[in-house]
C-alpha positions as a LaTeX table, in Angstrom:
\begin{tabular}{lrrr}
\hline
Residue & $x$ (\AA) & $y$ (\AA) & $z$ (\AA) \\
\hline
Unk1 & 0.00 & 0.00 & 0.00 \\
Unk2 & 2.86 & 2.40 & 0.81 \\
Unk3 & 4.44 & 1.82 & $-2.61$ \\
Unk4 & 1.12 & 2.67 & $-4.29$ \\
Unk5 & 0.89 & 5.96 & $-2.35$ \\
Unk6 & 4.49 & 6.86 & $-3.21$ \\
Unk7 & 3.81 & 6.09 & $-6.89$ \\
Unk8 & 0.73 & 8.36 & $-6.89$ \\
Unk9 & 2.79 & 11.15 & $-5.30$ \\
Unk10 & 5.45 & 10.67 & $-8.00$ \\
Unk11 & 2.77 & 10.97 & $-10.70$ \\
Unk12 & 1.47 & 14.20 & $-9.17$ \\
Unk13 & 4.94 & 15.73 & $-8.81$ \\
Unk14 & 6.01 & 14.77 & $-12.34$ \\
Unk15 & 2.74 & 16.13 & $-13.77$ \\
Unk16 & 3.14 & 19.39 & $-11.87$ \\
Unk17 & 6.70 & 19.81 & $-13.12$ \\
Unk18 & 5.57 & 18.97 & $-16.64$ \\
Unk19 & 2.83 & 21.61 & $-16.49$ \\
Unk20 & 5.33 & 24.24 & $-15.35$ \\
Unk21 & 7.67 & 23.33 & $-18.20$ \\
Unk22 & 4.92 & 23.29 & $-20.85$ \\
Unk23 & 4.38 & 19.57 & $-21.47$ \\
Unk24 & 1.82 & 18.25 & $-18.97$ \\
Unk25 & 1.05 & 14.93 & $-20.68$ \\
Unk26 & 4.71 & 13.99 & $-20.92$ \\
Unk27 & 5.17 & 14.78 & $-17.23$ \\
Unk28 & 2.15 & 12.65 & $-16.33$ \\
Unk29 & 3.29 & 9.79 & $-18.56$ \\
Unk30 & 6.84 & 9.79 & $-17.14$ \\
Unk31 & 5.48 & 9.80 & $-13.58$ \\
Unk32 & 3.00 & 7.02 & $-14.36$ \\
Unk33 & 5.45 & 4.69 & $-16.09$ \\
Unk34 & 8.72 & 5.48 & $-14.31$ \\
Unk35 & 7.64 & 6.74 & $-10.88$ \\
Unk36 & 10.55 & 8.37 & $-9.00$ \\
Unk37 & 12.80 & 8.13 & $-12.06$ \\
Unk38 & 10.11 & 9.96 & $-14.04$ \\
Unk39 & 10.40 & 12.96 & $-11.71$ \\
Unk40 & 14.12 & 13.12 & $-12.38$ \\
Unk41 & 13.62 & 12.88 & $-16.15$ \\
Unk42 & 11.03 & 15.67 & $-16.15$ \\
Unk43 & 13.36 & 17.82 & $-14.06$ \\
Unk44 & 16.25 & 17.55 & $-16.54$ \\
Unk45 & 14.18 & 17.93 & $-19.71$ \\
Unk46 & 14.48 & 21.26 & $-21.48$ \\
Unk47 & 11.79 & 22.84 & $-23.60$ \\
Unk48 & 13.46 & 24.30 & $-26.66$ \\
Unk49 & 10.25 & 25.93 & $-27.93$ \\
Unk50 & 9.62 & 28.22 & $-24.95$ \\
Unk51 & 11.44 & 30.88 & $-22.97$ \\
Unk52 & 10.50 & 33.02 & $-19.95$ \\
Unk53 & 8.72 & 36.34 & $-20.51$ \\
Unk54 & 11.00 & 39.23 & $-19.47$ \\
Unk55 & 8.13 & 40.93 & $-17.61$ \\
Unk56 & 6.24 & 38.17 & $-15.80$ \\
Unk57 & 8.63 & 35.18 & $-16.11$ \\
Unk58 & 5.90 & 32.85 & $-17.45$ \\
Unk59 & 6.99 & 30.38 & $-20.13$ \\
Unk60 & 5.89 & 31.57 & $-23.59$ \\
Unk61 & 6.54 & 30.35 & $-27.12$ \\
Unk62 & 9.67 & 31.72 & $-28.72$ \\
Unk63 & 7.59 & 32.79 & $-31.75$ \\
Unk64 & 5.22 & 34.89 & $-29.60$ \\
Unk65 & 5.24 & 38.65 & $-30.11$ \\
Unk66 & 2.98 & 39.36 & $-27.11$ \\
Unk67 & 2.92 & 37.52 & $-23.81$ \\
Unk68 & $-0.52$ & 35.88 & $-23.34$ \\
Unk69 & $-0.17$ & 36.19 & $-19.55$ \\
Unk70 & 0.73 & 39.85 & $-19.03$ \\
Unk71 & 0.23 & 41.35 & $-22.52$ \\
Unk72 & 3.69 & 42.89 & $-22.72$ \\
Unk73 & 5.78 & 42.71 & $-25.84$ \\
Unk74 & 7.88 & 39.55 & $-25.78$ \\
Unk75 & 11.50 & 40.07 & $-26.71$ \\
Unk76 & 13.37 & 37.32 & $-28.49$ \\
Unk77 & 16.28 & 35.84 & $-26.49$ \\
\hline
\end{tabular}
């Protein structure tokens, strides 16, 4: 029973990290299949299609001209 609870916690943590990085399904899938190892994999993955907004620090697409979160002009890194 304890292993099941730990596995569920790993799924939730990996999904949360995946959402913050911009790929929620991949985070969920890694947590579901790999458990604690899935958390580590999600932590080291890098999203090459997004960068942080200079105004609000939310992850936005590199192609974006306006930040959908704060509305400020997004500068290209």
